[in-house]
Protein backbone atom coordinates (compact mmCIF):
# COMPACT_ATOMS: atom_id res chain seq x y z
CA UNK A 1 0.00 0.00 0.00
CA UNK A 2 1.02 3.63 -0.44
CA UNK A 3 2.96 5.01 2.51
CA UNK A 4 0.86 7.37 4.62
CA UNK A 5 1.80 10.57 6.39
CA UNK A 6 2.21 8.65 9.64
CA UNK A 7 5.16 6.83 8.11
CA UNK A 8 7.07 10.10 7.65
CA UNK A 9 5.90 11.67 10.93
CA UNK A 10 8.53 9.83 13.00
CA UNK A 11 12.17 10.07 14.01
CA UNK A 12 14.12 10.86 10.85
CA UNK A 13 16.78 8.23 11.44
CA UNK A 14 14.16 5.51 11.80
CA UNK A 15 12.38 6.67 8.66
CA UNK A 16 15.70 6.58 6.77
CA UNK A 17 16.19 2.94 7.79
CA UNK A 18 12.60 1.95 7.09
CA UNK A 19 12.69 3.45 3.60
CA UNK A 20 15.23 0.83 2.50
CA UNK A 21 13.50 -1.72 0.31
CA UNK A 22 10.48 0.50 -0.33
CA UNK A 23 9.52 1.56 -3.85
CA UNK A 24 9.54 5.15 -5.08
CA UNK A 25 7.07 5.65 -7.91
CA UNK A 26 7.10 8.63 -10.26
CA UNK A 27 4.16 8.79 -12.65
CA UNK A 28 5.30 10.57 -15.81
CA UNK A 29 3.09 10.82 -18.91
CA UNK A 30 0.90 8.08 -17.46
CA UNK A 31 3.83 5.69 -16.98
CA UNK A 32 4.75 4.53 -13.43
CA UNK A 33 8.55 4.69 -13.19
CA UNK A 34 9.64 2.74 -10.12
CA UNK A 35 12.89 2.27 -8.22
CA UNK A 36 13.67 0.26 -5.12
CA UNK A 37 15.34 2.40 -2.47
CA UNK A 38 18.77 1.04 -1.55
CA UNK A 39 20.53 3.95 0.17
CA UNK A 40 19.43 6.91 2.30
CA UNK A 41 20.82 9.61 4.59
CA UNK A 42 19.11 11.34 7.51
CA UNK A 43 19.29 15.12 8.16
CA UNK A 44 17.95 16.73 11.35
CA UNK A 45 17.97 20.53 11.36
CA UNK A 46 17.72 21.17 15.07
CA UNK A 47 21.18 19.73 15.78
CA UNK A 48 22.82 18.72 12.50
CA UNK A 49 25.25 21.14 10.86
CA UNK A 50 25.00 19.19 7.61
CA UNK A 51 21.31 20.09 7.28
CA UNK A 52 20.40 23.08 5.11
CA UNK A 53 18.12 24.31 7.90
CA UNK A 54 20.54 23.76 10.79
CA UNK A 55 19.45 25.61 13.92
CA UNK A 56 16.12 26.36 12.21
CA UNK A 57 17.67 28.47 9.45
CA UNK A 58 14.69 29.52 7.34
CA UNK A 59 15.30 30.78 3.79
CA UNK A 60 13.55 30.57 0.45
CA UNK A 61 15.58 27.43 -0.27
CA UNK A 62 14.90 25.68 3.05
CA UNK A 63 11.25 26.63 3.47
CA UNK A 64 10.08 23.24 2.20
CA UNK A 65 11.94 21.51 5.04
CA UNK A 66 9.47 23.09 7.47
CA UNK A 67 6.47 21.63 5.63
CA UNK A 68 4.28 18.72 6.69
CA UNK A 69 5.84 15.25 6.81
CA UNK A 70 5.48 13.46 3.51
CA UNK A 71 6.52 16.43 1.37
CA UNK A 72 9.19 16.28 -1.36
CA UNK A 73 12.14 18.62 -0.81
CA UNK A 74 14.19 18.96 -4.00
CA UNK A 75 17.23 21.19 -4.25
CA UNK A 76 19.79 21.99 -6.95
CA UNK A 77 23.55 21.65 -6.37
CA UNK A 78 26.77 22.32 -8.27
CA UNK A 79 24.74 23.98 -11.00
CA UNK A 80 23.87 20.58 -12.49
CA UNK A 81 22.26 18.07 -10.11
CA UNK A 82 18.89 17.79 -8.35
CA UNK A 83 18.50 15.88 -5.09
CA UNK A 84 15.27 14.41 -3.72
CA UNK A 85 14.49 14.37 0.00
CA UNK A 86 11.48 13.21 1.98
CA UNK A 87 10.41 15.66 4.72
CA UNK A 88 9.99 13.94 8.09
CA UNK A 89 8.83 14.63 11.64
CA UNK A 90 6.22 17.25 12.51
CA UNK A 91 5.63 20.44 10.53
CA UNK A 92 8.02 23.14 11.69
CA UNK A 93 10.83 20.67 12.44
CA UNK A 94 13.29 20.91 9.50
CA UNK A 95 14.15 17.25 8.97
CA UNK A 96 14.40 15.07 5.89
CA UNK A 97 15.79 11.88 4.38
CA UNK A 98 17.95 12.19 1.28
CA UNK A 99 17.49 9.51 -1.38
CA UNK A 100 21.04 8.44 -2.24
CA UNK A 101 20.63 5.25 -4.25
CA UNK A 102 18.11 2.97 -5.89
CA UNK A 103 17.56 0.07 -8.26
CA UNK A 104 15.41 0.17 -11.38
CA UNK A 105 12.27 -1.90 -10.98
CA UNK A 106 9.81 -0.68 -13.62
CA UNK A 107 10.22 0.77 -17.10
CA UNK A 108 14.01 0.71 -17.24
CA UNK A 109 13.81 1.78 -20.88
CA UNK A 110 12.15 5.06 -19.95
CA UNK A 111 14.57 5.60 -17.09
CA UNK A 112 17.53 4.99 -19.43
CA UNK A 113 16.16 7.44 -21.97
CA UNK A 114 15.81 10.06 -19.25
CA UNK A 115 19.36 9.47 -18.01
CA UNK A 116 21.28 8.93 -21.22
CA UNK A 117 18.93 9.51 -24.13
CA UNK A 118 19.29 5.92 -25.31
CA UNK A 119 17.84 2.47 -24.69
CA UNK A 120 18.88 0.29 -21.74
CA UNK A 121 20.49 -2.29 -24.07
CA UNK A 122 22.68 0.44 -25.55
CA UNK A 123 24.20 1.38 -22.20
CA UNK A 124 27.71 0.23 -21.38
CA UNK A 125 28.22 -2.21 -18.50
CA UNK A 126 29.64 0.70 -16.48
CA UNK A 127 26.55 2.82 -17.13
CA UNK A 128 24.24 -0.03 -16.15
CA UNK A 129 26.20 -0.78 -12.96
CA UNK A 130 26.17 2.87 -11.90
CA UNK A 131 22.73 3.65 -13.23
CA UNK A 132 21.01 4.97 -10.08
CA UNK A 133 23.73 5.01 -7.43
CA UNK A 134 23.60 8.72 -6.70
CA UNK A 135 20.97 11.34 -5.83
CA UNK A 136 21.49 13.34 -9.01
CA UNK A 137 21.25 10.22 -11.17
CA UNK A 138 17.95 9.25 -9.54
CA UNK A 139 16.39 12.65 -10.11
CA UNK A 140 17.52 12.71 -13.72
CA UNK A 141 16.11 9.24 -14.41
CA UNK A 142 12.81 10.13 -12.73
CA UNK A 143 12.56 13.58 -14.33
CA UNK A 144 12.50 15.35 -10.97
CA UNK A 145 13.59 19.00 -10.74
CA UNK A 146 12.89 22.03 -8.60
CA UNK A 147 9.54 22.19 -10.38
CA UNK A 148 8.45 19.27 -8.18
CA UNK A 149 9.82 20.77 -4.96
CA UNK A 150 7.11 20.90 -2.32
CA UNK A 151 4.71 18.38 -3.86
CA UNK A 152 3.05 15.84 -1.60
CA UNK A 153 4.33 12.27 -1.45
CA UNK A 154 0.77 11.24 -0.64
CA UNK A 155 -0.66 12.01 -4.08
CA UNK A 156 -0.62 10.31 -7.47
CA UNK A 157 2.41 11.95 -9.13
CA UNK A 158 5.16 10.92 -6.71
CA UNK A 159 4.70 8.41 -3.88
CA UNK A 160 6.18 5.44 -2.07
CA UNK A 161 4.76 1.99 -1.56
CA UNK A 162 5.61 -1.36 0.02
CA UNK A 163 5.14 -3.59 -3.03
CA UNK A 164 5.07 -3.23 -6.79
CA UNK A 165 1.77 -5.08 -6.78
CA UNK A 166 0.33 -1.83 -5.38
CA UNK A 167 0.80 -0.31 -8.85
CA UNK A 168 -0.13 -3.39 -10.86
CA UNK A 169 3.38 -4.81 -11.29
CA UNK A 170 5.17 -7.87 -9.89
CA UNK A 171 7.73 -7.67 -7.11
CA UNK A 172 10.96 -9.50 -8.11
CA UNK A 173 11.73 -12.57 -6.00
CA UNK A 174 15.08 -11.09 -4.98
CA UNK A 175 13.30 -8.15 -3.35
CA UNK A 176 11.42 -10.49 -1.02
CA UNK A 177 14.58 -11.77 0.66
CA UNK A 178 15.61 -10.35 4.06
CA UNK A 179 18.50 -7.90 4.03
CA UNK A 180 20.94 -6.36 6.48
CA UNK A 181 21.48 -2.63 6.86
CA UNK A 182 24.93 -1.04 6.73
CA UNK A 183 25.32 2.23 8.62
CA UNK A 184 28.08 4.81 8.48
CA UNK A 185 28.91 8.50 8.12
CA UNK A 186 27.31 10.54 5.36
CA UNK A 187 29.30 11.71 2.34
CA UNK A 188 30.06 15.14 0.89
CA UNK A 189 29.66 17.08 4.15
CA UNK A 190 33.24 17.90 5.13
CA UNK A 191 32.09 21.37 6.26
CA UNK A 192 29.74 20.00 8.95
CA UNK A 193 32.23 19.80 11.84
CA UNK A 194 31.13 17.18 14.41
CA UNK A 195 28.18 16.15 12.23
CA UNK A 196 30.63 14.63 9.74
CA UNK A 197 30.90 11.54 11.94
CA UNK A 198 27.17 11.01 12.60
CA UNK A 199 26.38 7.44 11.40
CA UNK A 200 23.26 8.50 9.52
CA UNK A 201 23.89 6.87 6.16
CA UNK A 202 21.96 3.63 5.59
CA UNK A 203 22.46 1.05 2.83
CA UNK A 204 21.06 -2.33 1.92
CA UNK A 205 23.68 -5.09 2.27
CA UNK A 206 24.92 -6.69 0.12
Coordinates of N, CA, C and O in Angstrom, one line a residue, residues 2-170:
X2 N 0.3 2.4 -0.4 CA 1.0 3.6 -0.4 C 1.3 4.1 1.0 O 0.5 3.9 1.9
X3 N 2.6 4.5 1.2 CA 3.0 5.0 2.5 C 2.2 6.2 2.9 O 2.0 7.2 2.1
X4 N 1.7 6.3 4.1 CA 0.9 7.4 4.6 C 1.7 8.4 5.3 O 2.9 8.2 5.6
X5 N 1.1 9.5 5.7 CA 1.8 10.6 6.4 C 2.4 10.1 7.7 O 3.5 10.6 8.1
X6 N 1.7 9.2 8.4 CA 2.2 8.7 9.6 C 3.6 8.0 9.5 O 4.4 8.0 10.4
X7 N 3.9 7.4 8.3 CA 5.2 6.8 8.1 C 6.3 7.9 8.2 O 7.3 7.6 8.8
X8 N 6.1 9.0 7.7 CA 7.1 10.1 7.6 C 7.1 10.9 9.0 O 8.1 11.5 9.3
X9 N 6.0 10.9 9.7 CA 5.9 11.7 10.9 C 6.5 10.9 12.1 O 5.8 10.6 13.1
X10 N 7.8 10.6 12.0 CA 8.5 9.8 13.0 C 10.0 10.3 13.0 O 10.4 11.2 12.2
X11 N 10.7 9.7 13.9 CA 12.2 10.1 14.0 C 12.8 9.9 12.6 O 12.7 8.8 12.0
X12 N 13.6 10.9 12.2 CA 14.1 10.9 10.9 C 15.1 9.7 10.6 O 15.0 9.1 9.5
X13 N 15.8 9.3 11.6 CA 16.8 8.2 11.4 C 16.0 6.9 11.3 O 16.5 6.1 10.5
X14 N 14.9 6.7 12.0 CA 14.2 5.5 11.8 C 13.5 5.5 10.4 O 13.4 4.4 9.8
X15 N 13.0 6.6 10.0 CA 12.4 6.7 8.7 C 13.4 6.3 7.6 O 13.1 5.6 6.7
X16 N 14.6 6.8 7.7 CA 15.7 6.6 6.8 C 16.0 5.1 6.7 O 16.2 4.6 5.6
X17 N 16.0 4.4 7.8 CA 16.2 2.9 7.8 C 15.0 2.2 7.2 O 15.2 1.3 6.4
X18 N 13.8 2.6 7.5 CA 12.6 1.9 7.1 C 12.3 2.2 5.6 O 11.5 1.4 5.0
X19 N 12.9 3.2 5.0 CA 12.7 3.4 3.6 C 13.4 2.4 2.7 O 13.1 2.2 1.6
X20 N 14.5 1.8 3.3 CA 15.2 0.8 2.5 C 14.3 -0.3 2.1 O 13.6 -0.9 2.9
X21 N 14.3 -0.7 0.8 CA 13.5 -1.7 0.3 C 12.1 -1.3 -0.2 O 11.4 -2.0 -0.8
X22 N 11.8 0.0 0.2 CA 10.5 0.5 -0.3 C 10.6 0.9 -1.8 O 11.7 1.0 -2.3
X23 N 9.5 1.2 -2.4 CA 9.5 1.6 -3.8 C 9.1 3.0 -4.0 O 8.0 3.4 -3.5
X24 N 9.9 3.8 -4.7 CA 9.5 5.1 -5.1 C 8.9 5.1 -6.5 O 9.6 4.6 -7.4
X25 N 7.8 5.7 -6.6 CA 7.1 5.7 -7.9 C 6.9 7.1 -8.4 O 6.4 7.9 -7.7
X26 N 7.3 7.3 -9.6 CA 7.1 8.6 -10.3 C 6.2 8.4 -11.5 O 6.6 7.7 -12.4
X27 N 5.0 9.0 -11.5 CA 4.2 8.8 -12.7 C 4.4 9.9 -13.6 O 4.2 11.1 -13.3
X28 N 4.9 9.6 -14.8 CA 5.3 10.6 -15.8 C 4.6 10.2 -17.1 O 4.9 9.1 -17.7
X29 N 3.8 11.1 -17.7 CA 3.1 10.8 -18.9 C 2.3 9.5 -18.8 O 2.3 8.7 -19.8
X30 N 1.7 9.3 -17.7 CA 0.9 8.1 -17.5 C 1.7 6.8 -17.2 O 1.1 5.8 -17.0
X31 N 3.0 6.9 -17.2 CA 3.8 5.7 -17.0 C 4.4 5.7 -15.6 O 5.1 6.6 -15.1
X32 N 4.2 4.6 -14.8 CA 4.8 4.5 -13.4 C 6.2 4.1 -13.4 O 6.5 2.9 -13.6
X33 N 7.1 5.0 -13.3 CA 8.5 4.7 -13.2 C 8.8 4.3 -11.7 O 8.5 5.1 -10.8
X34 N 9.5 3.2 -11.5 CA 9.6 2.7 -10.1 C 11.1 2.3 -9.8 O 11.7 1.7 -10.7
X35 N 11.6 2.7 -8.7 CA 12.9 2.3 -8.2 C 12.8 1.8 -6.8 O 12.0 2.2 -6.0
X36 N 13.6 0.8 -6.5 CA 13.7 0.3 -5.1 C 14.7 1.0 -4.4 O 15.9 1.2 -4.8
X37 N 14.4 1.6 -3.2 CA 15.3 2.4 -2.5 C 16.4 1.5 -1.8 O 16.1 0.6 -1.1
X38 N 17.7 1.9 -2.1 CA 18.8 1.0 -1.5 C 19.7 1.8 -0.7 O 20.6 1.2 0.0
X39 N 19.6 3.2 -0.6 CA 20.5 4.0 0.2 C 19.9 5.3 0.5 O 19.3 5.9 -0.3
X40 N 20.0 5.7 1.8 CA 19.4 6.9 2.3 C 20.4 7.6 3.3 O 21.3 7.0 3.8
X41 N 20.1 8.9 3.5 CA 20.8 9.6 4.6 C 19.8 10.5 5.4 O 18.9 11.0 4.8
X42 N 20.0 10.6 6.7 CA 19.1 11.3 7.5 C 19.7 12.7 7.8 O 20.9 12.8 8.0
X43 N 18.9 13.7 7.8 CA 19.3 15.1 8.2 C 18.3 15.7 9.1 O 17.1 15.7 8.9
X44 N 18.8 16.2 10.3 CA 17.9 16.7 11.4 C 18.4 18.2 11.7 O 19.4 18.4 12.4
X45 N 17.6 19.1 11.3 CA 18.0 20.5 11.4 C 18.2 21.1 12.7 O 19.1 22.0 12.9
X46 N 17.6 20.6 13.7 CA 17.7 21.2 15.1 C 19.1 21.0 15.7 O 19.5 21.7 16.6
X47 N 19.9 20.0 15.2 CA 21.2 19.7 15.8 C 22.2 19.2 14.8 O 23.3 18.7 15.2
X48 N 22.0 19.3 13.5 CA 22.8 18.7 12.5 C 23.4 19.8 11.6 O 22.6 20.3 10.7
X49 N 24.6 20.1 11.7 CA 25.2 21.1 10.9 C 25.3 20.8 9.4 O 25.7 21.7 8.6
X50 N 25.0 19.6 9.0 CA 25.0 19.2 7.6 C 23.6 19.5 7.0 O 23.5 19.4 5.8
X51 N 22.7 19.8 7.8 CA 21.3 20.1 7.3 C 21.2 21.5 6.8 O 21.7 22.4 7.4
X52 N 20.5 21.7 5.7 CA 20.4 23.1 5.1 C 19.7 24.0 6.1 O 19.9 25.2 6.0
X53 N 18.9 23.5 6.9 CA 18.1 24.3 7.9 C 18.6 24.1 9.3 O 17.9 24.1 10.3
X54 N 19.9 23.9 9.5 CA 20.5 23.8 10.8 C 20.2 24.9 11.7 O 20.2 26.1 11.3
X55 N 19.8 24.6 12.9 CA 19.5 25.6 13.9 C 18.2 26.4 13.4 O 18.1 27.6 13.7
X56 N 17.4 25.8 12.7 CA 16.1 26.4 12.2 C 16.3 27.5 11.3 O 15.6 28.5 11.2
X57 N 17.4 27.5 10.5 CA 17.7 28.5 9.4 C 16.6 28.4 8.4 O 16.4 27.4 7.7
X58 N 15.8 29.5 8.2 CA 14.7 29.5 7.3 C 15.0 30.5 6.2 O 15.1 31.7 6.4
X59 N 15.1 30.0 5.0 CA 15.3 30.8 3.8 C 14.3 30.3 2.7 O 13.6 29.3 2.9
X60 N 14.4 31.0 1.6 CA 13.6 30.6 0.4 C 13.9 29.1 0.0 O 13.0 28.4 -0.3
X61 N 15.2 28.8 0.1 CA 15.6 27.4 -0.3 C 15.1 26.4 0.7 O 14.7 25.3 0.3
X62 N 15.2 26.7 2.0 CA 14.9 25.7 3.0 C 13.4 25.6 3.5 O 13.1 24.8 4.3
X63 N 12.6 26.5 3.0 CA 11.2 26.6 3.5 C 10.5 25.3 3.4 O 9.7 25.0 4.3
X64 N 10.8 24.5 2.4 CA 10.1 23.2 2.2 C 10.4 22.3 3.3 O 9.6 21.4 3.7
X65 N 11.6 22.4 3.9 CA 11.9 21.5 5.0 C 11.0 21.7 6.3 O 11.0 20.8 7.1
X66 N 10.4 22.8 6.3 CA 9.5 23.1 7.5 C 8.0 22.6 7.2 O 7.1 22.9 8.0
X67 N 7.8 22.0 6.0 CA 6.5 21.6 5.6 C 6.0 20.4 6.4 O 6.8 19.8 7.2
X68 N 4.8 19.9 6.1 CA 4.3 18.7 6.7 C 5.1 17.5 6.3 O 5.6 17.4 5.2
X69 N 5.1 16.5 7.2 CA 5.8 15.2 6.8 C 5.2 14.6 5.6 O 3.9 14.7 5.5
X70 N 6.0 14.0 4.7 CA 5.5 13.5 3.5 C 5.5 14.4 2.4 O 4.7 14.3 1.4
X71 N 6.4 15.4 2.4 CA 6.5 16.4 1.4 C 7.9 16.2 0.7 O 8.8 15.8 1.3
X72 N 7.9 16.4 -0.6 CA 9.2 16.3 -1.4 C 10.0 17.6 -1.3 O 9.5 18.6 -1.6
X73 N 11.2 17.5 -0.8 CA 12.1 18.6 -0.8 C 13.2 18.4 -1.9 O 14.0 17.4 -1.7
X74 N 13.2 19.1 -2.9 CA 14.2 19.0 -4.0 C 15.0 20.2 -4.2 O 14.5 21.3 -4.3
X75 N 16.3 20.1 -4.1 CA 17.2 21.2 -4.2 C 18.2 20.9 -5.4 O 18.4 19.8 -5.8
X76 N 18.9 22.0 -5.8 CA 19.8 22.0 -6.9 C 21.2 22.3 -6.5 O 21.4 23.2 -5.7
X77 N 22.2 21.4 -6.8 CA 23.6 21.6 -6.4 C 24.5 21.6 -7.5 O 24.3 21.0 -8.6
X78 N 25.7 22.3 -7.3 CA 26.8 22.3 -8.3 C 26.3 22.8 -9.7 O 27.1 22.6 -10.6
X79 N 25.2 23.5 -9.7 CA 24.7 24.0 -11.0 C 24.3 22.9 -12.0 O 24.2 23.2 -13.2
X80 N 24.2 21.7 -11.5 CA 23.9 20.6 -12.5 C 23.0 19.4 -12.0 O 22.5 18.7 -12.7
X81 N 22.9 19.2 -10.6 CA 22.3 18.1 -10.1 C 21.1 18.4 -9.2 O 21.2 19.4 -8.4
X82 N 20.0 17.7 -9.3 CA 18.9 17.8 -8.4 C 19.0 16.6 -7.4 O 19.4 15.5 -7.7
X83 N 18.5 16.9 -6.1 CA 18.5 15.9 -5.1 C 17.1 15.8 -4.4 O 16.6 16.9 -4.1
X84 N 16.6 14.6 -4.3 CA 15.3 14.4 -3.7 C 15.4 14.0 -2.3 O 16.1 13.1 -1.9
X85 N 14.6 14.7 -1.4 CA 14.5 14.4 0.0 C 13.0 14.2 0.4 O 12.1 14.8 -0.2
X86 N 12.8 13.4 1.4 CA 11.5 13.2 2.0 C 11.4 13.9 3.3 O 12.1 13.5 4.3
X87 N 10.5 14.9 3.5 CA 10.4 15.7 4.7 C 9.8 14.7 5.8 O 8.8 14.0 5.5
X88 N 10.4 14.8 7.0 CA 10.0 13.9 8.1 C 9.7 14.8 9.3 O 9.9 16.0 9.4
X89 N 9.2 14.0 10.3 CA 8.8 14.6 11.6 C 7.7 15.7 11.5 O 7.2 15.9 10.4
X90 N 7.4 16.4 12.5 CA 6.2 17.2 12.5 C 6.5 18.5 11.7 O 7.7 18.9 11.6
X91 N 5.5 19.2 11.2 CA 5.6 20.4 10.5 C 6.3 21.4 11.4 O 6.0 21.5 12.6
X92 N 7.3 22.2 10.9 CA 8.0 23.1 11.7 C 9.4 22.6 12.2 O 10.2 23.4 12.6
X93 N 9.5 21.3 12.1 CA 10.8 20.7 12.4 C 11.5 20.4 11.1 O 11.1 19.5 10.4
X94 N 12.6 21.1 10.8 CA 13.3 20.9 9.5 C 14.1 19.6 9.4 O 15.3 19.6 9.8
X95 N 13.5 18.6 9.0 CA 14.1 17.3 9.0 C 13.8 16.6 7.6 O 12.7 16.8 7.1
X96 N 14.7 15.8 7.1 CA 14.4 15.1 5.9 C 15.3 13.9 5.7 O 16.4 13.8 6.3
X97 N 15.0 13.0 4.8 CA 15.8 11.9 4.4 C 16.2 12.1 2.9 O 15.3 12.3 2.1
X98 N 17.5 12.1 2.6 CA 17.9 12.2 1.3 C 17.9 10.8 0.6 O 18.4 9.8 1.2
X99 N 17.4 10.7 -0.6 CA 17.5 9.5 -1.4 C 18.8 9.5 -2.1 O 19.1 10.3 -3.0
X100 N 19.7 8.5 -1.7 CA 21.0 8.4 -2.2 C 21.2 7.4 -3.3 O 22.1 7.5 -4.2
X101 N 20.4 6.3 -3.3 CA 20.6 5.3 -4.3 C 19.4 4.4 -4.4 O 18.6 4.3 -3.5
X102 N 19.3 3.8 -5.6 CA 18.1 3.0 -5.9 C 18.4 2.0 -7.0 O 19.5 2.0 -7.6
X103 N 17.4 1.1 -7.2 CA 17.6 0.1 -8.3 C 16.3 0.1 -9.1 O 15.2 0.2 -8.6
X104 N 16.5 0.1 -10.5 CA 15.4 0.2 -11.4 C 14.5 -1.1 -11.2 O 15.0 -2.2 -11.2
X105 N 13.2 -0.8 -11.1 CA 12.3 -1.9 -11.0 C 11.1 -1.8 -12.0 O 10.3 -2.8 -12.0
X106 N 10.9 -0.8 -12.6 CA 9.8 -0.7 -13.6 C 10.2 0.3 -14.7 O 10.6 1.5 -14.4
X107 N 10.0 -0.1 -15.9 CA 10.2 0.8 -17.1 C 11.7 1.3 -17.2 O 11.9 2.5 -17.3
X108 N 12.6 0.4 -17.1 CA 14.0 0.7 -17.2 C 14.3 1.4 -18.5 O 15.2 2.3 -18.6
X109 N 13.6 1.1 -19.6 CA 13.8 1.8 -20.9 C 13.6 3.3 -20.8 O 14.4 4.1 -21.2
X110 N 12.5 3.6 -20.1 CA 12.2 5.1 -20.0 C 13.2 5.7 -19.0 O 13.6 6.9 -19.3
X111 N 13.6 5.0 -18.0 CA 14.6 5.6 -17.1 C 15.9 5.8 -17.8 O 16.6 6.8 -17.6
X112 N 16.3 4.9 -18.7 CA 17.5 5.0 -19.4 C 17.5 6.2 -20.4 O 18.4 6.9 -20.6
X113 N 16.3 6.3 -21.0 CA 16.2 7.4 -22.0 C 16.3 8.8 -21.2 O 16.9 9.7 -21.7
X114 N 15.7 8.8 -20.0 CA 15.8 10.1 -19.3 C 17.2 10.3 -18.8 O 17.7 11.5 -18.8
X115 N 18.0 9.3 -18.5 CA 19.4 9.5 -18.0 C 20.4 9.7 -19.1 O 21.2 10.6 -19.0
X116 N 20.2 8.9 -20.2 CA 21.3 8.9 -21.2 C 20.8 9.2 -22.6 O 21.6 9.4 -23.5
X117 N 19.5 9.3 -22.8 CA 18.9 9.5 -24.1 C 19.1 8.3 -25.1 O 19.0 8.5 -26.3
X118 N 19.2 7.1 -24.5 CA 19.3 5.9 -25.3 C 18.7 4.7 -24.5 O 18.5 4.8 -23.3
X119 N 18.5 3.6 -25.3 CA 17.8 2.5 -24.7 C 18.7 1.8 -23.7 O 20.0 1.9 -23.8
X120 N 18.1 1.0 -22.8 CA 18.9 0.3 -21.7 C 19.9 -0.6 -22.4 O 21.1 -0.7 -21.9
X121 N 19.6 -1.3 -23.4 CA 20.5 -2.3 -24.1 C 21.7 -1.6 -24.7 O 22.7 -2.2 -24.9
X122 N 21.6 -0.3 -24.9 CA 22.7 0.4 -25.5 C 23.6 1.0 -24.5 O 24.7 1.5 -24.9
X123 N 23.3 0.9 -23.2 CA 24.2 1.4 -22.2 C 25.4 0.5 -22.0 O 25.3 -0.8 -22.2
X124 N 26.5 1.0 -21.7 CA 27.7 0.2 -21.4 C 27.5 -0.5 -20.0 O 26.6 -0.1 -19.3
X125 N 28.3 -1.5 -19.8 CA 28.2 -2.2 -18.5 C 28.5 -1.3 -17.3 O 27.9 -1.4 -16.3
X126 N 29.4 -0.3 -17.5 CA 29.6 0.7 -16.5 C 28.4 1.6 -16.2 O 28.1 1.8 -15.1
X127 N 27.8 2.0 -17.3 CA 26.6 2.8 -17.1 C 25.4 2.0 -16.4 O 24.7 2.6 -15.6
X128 N 25.3 0.8 -16.8 CA 24.2 0.0 -16.1 C 24.6 -0.3 -14.7 O 23.7 -0.2 -13.8
X129 N 25.8 -0.5 -14.3 CA 26.2 -0.8 -13.0 C 26.0 0.5 -12.1 O 25.6 0.4 -10.9
X130 N 26.2 1.6 -12.7 CA 26.2 2.9 -11.9 C 24.9 3.7 -12.3 O 25.0 4.9 -12.2
X131 N 23.9 3.0 -12.7 CA 22.7 3.7 -13.2 C 22.0 4.6 -12.3 O 21.7 5.8 -12.6
X132 N 21.8 4.2 -11.0 CA 21.0 5.0 -10.1 C 21.7 5.1 -8.7 O 21.0 5.2 -7.7
X133 N 23.0 5.0 -8.7 CA 23.7 5.0 -7.4 C 24.2 6.4 -7.1 O 25.4 6.6 -6.8
X134 N 23.3 7.3 -7.1 CA 23.6 8.7 -6.7 C 22.3 9.6 -6.7 O 21.5 9.3 -7.6
X135 N 22.2 10.5 -5.9 CA 21.0 11.3 -5.8 C 20.7 12.1 -7.1 O 19.5 12.2 -7.5
X136 N 21.7 12.6 -7.8 CA 21.5 13.3 -9.0 C 21.0 12.4 -10.1 O 20.2 12.8 -11.0
X137 N 21.6 11.2 -10.2 CA 21.2 10.2 -11.2 C 19.8 9.8 -11.0 O 19.1 9.7 -12.0
X138 N 19.3 9.6 -9.8 CA 17.9 9.3 -9.5 C 17.0 10.3 -10.0 O 16.0 10.0 -10.7
X139 N 17.3 11.6 -9.7 CA 16.4 12.6 -10.1 C 16.3 12.8 -11.6 O 15.3 13.0 -12.2
X140 N 17.5 12.6 -12.3 CA 17.5 12.7 -13.7 C 16.7 11.6 -14.3 O 15.9 11.8 -15.3
X141 N 16.8 10.4 -13.9 CA 16.1 9.2 -14.4 C 14.6 9.4 -14.2 O 13.8 8.9 -15.0
X142 N 14.2 10.0 -13.1 CA 12.8 10.1 -12.7 C 12.2 11.5 -13.2 O 11.1 11.8 -12.9
X143 N 13.0 12.3 -13.9 CA 12.6 13.6 -14.3 C 12.1 14.4 -13.2 O 11.0 15.0 -13.2
X144 N 12.8 14.5 -12.1 CA 12.5 15.4 -11.0 C 13.4 16.6 -10.9 O 14.6 16.4 -11.0
X145 N 12.8 17.7 -10.8 CA 13.6 19.0 -10.7 C 13.0 19.9 -9.7 O 12.0 19.5 -9.0
X146 N 13.5 21.1 -9.6 CA 12.9 22.0 -8.6 C 11.4 22.3 -8.9 O 10.7 22.7 -8.0
X147 N 11.0 22.0 -10.1 CA 9.5 22.2 -10.4 C 8.7 21.3 -9.5 O 7.5 21.6 -9.3
X148 N 9.2 20.2 -9.0 CA 8.5 19.3 -8.2 C 8.7 19.5 -6.7 O 8.2 18.8 -5.8
X149 N 9.6 20.5 -6.4 CA 9.8 20.8 -5.0 C 8.5 21.2 -4.3 O 7.8 22.0 -4.8
X150 N 8.3 20.6 -3.1 CA 7.1 20.9 -2.3 C 5.9 20.1 -2.6 O 4.9 20.2 -1.9
X151 N 5.9 19.2 -3.6 CA 4.7 18.4 -3.9 C 4.6 17.3 -2.8 O 5.5 16.9 -2.2
X152 N 3.3 16.9 -2.6 CA 3.1 15.8 -1.6 C 3.5 14.5 -2.1 O 3.3 14.1 -3.3
X153 N 4.0 13.7 -1.2 CA 4.3 12.3 -1.4 C 3.1 11.4 -1.2 O 3.3 10.1 -1.2
X154 N 2.0 12.0 -0.9 CA 0.8 11.2 -0.6 C -0.2 11.3 -1.8 O -1.3 10.7 -1.7
X155 N 0.2 11.9 -2.9 CA -0.7 12.0 -4.1 C -0.4 10.9 -5.1 O 0.0 9.8 -4.8
X156 N -0.7 11.3 -6.4 CA -0.6 10.3 -7.5 C 0.6 10.5 -8.4 O 0.9 9.7 -9.2
X157 N 1.3 11.6 -8.2 CA 2.4 12.0 -9.1 C 3.7 11.4 -8.6 O 4.6 10.9 -9.4
X158 N 3.9 11.4 -7.3 CA 5.2 10.9 -6.7 C 4.8 10.3 -5.3 O 4.3 11.0 -4.5
X159 N 5.1 9.0 -5.2 CA 4.7 8.4 -3.9 C 5.6 7.2 -3.6 O 6.3 6.7 -4.5
X160 N 5.4 6.6 -2.4 CA 6.2 5.4 -2.1 C 5.2 4.3 -1.7 O 4.1 4.6 -1.1
X161 N 5.6 3.1 -1.9 CA 4.8 2.0 -1.6 C 5.6 0.8 -1.1 O 6.8 0.8 -1.3
X162 N 4.9 -0.2 -0.5 CA 5.6 -1.4 0.0 C 5.9 -2.4 -1.1 O 6.9 -3.1 -1.0
X163 N 5.0 -2.5 -2.0 CA 5.1 -3.6 -3.0 C 4.8 -3.1 -4.4 O 4.0 -2.1 -4.5
X164 N 5.4 -3.6 -5.4 CA 5.1 -3.2 -6.8 C 3.7 -3.7 -7.2 O 3.1 -3.1 -8.1
X165 N 3.1 -4.7 -6.5 CA 1.8 -5.1 -6.8 C 0.8 -3.9 -6.5 O -0.3 -3.9 -7.1
X166 N 1.2 -3.0 -5.7 CA 0.3 -1.8 -5.4 C 0.1 -1.0 -6.6 O -0.8 -0.2 -6.6
X167 N 1.0 -1.1 -7.6 CA 0.8 -0.3 -8.9 C 0.6 -1.2 -10.1 O 0.9 -0.9 -11.2
X168 N 0.2 -2.5 -9.8 CA -0.1 -3.4 -10.9 C 1.0 -4.1 -11.5 O 0.9 -4.7 -12.6
X169 N 2.2 -4.1 -10.8 CA 3.4 -4.8 -11.3 C 3.7 -6.0 -10.3 O 3.1 -6.1 -9.3
X170 N 4.7 -6.7 -10.7 CA 5.2 -7.9 -9.9 C 6.5 -7.5 -9.2 O 7.4 -7.0 -9.8

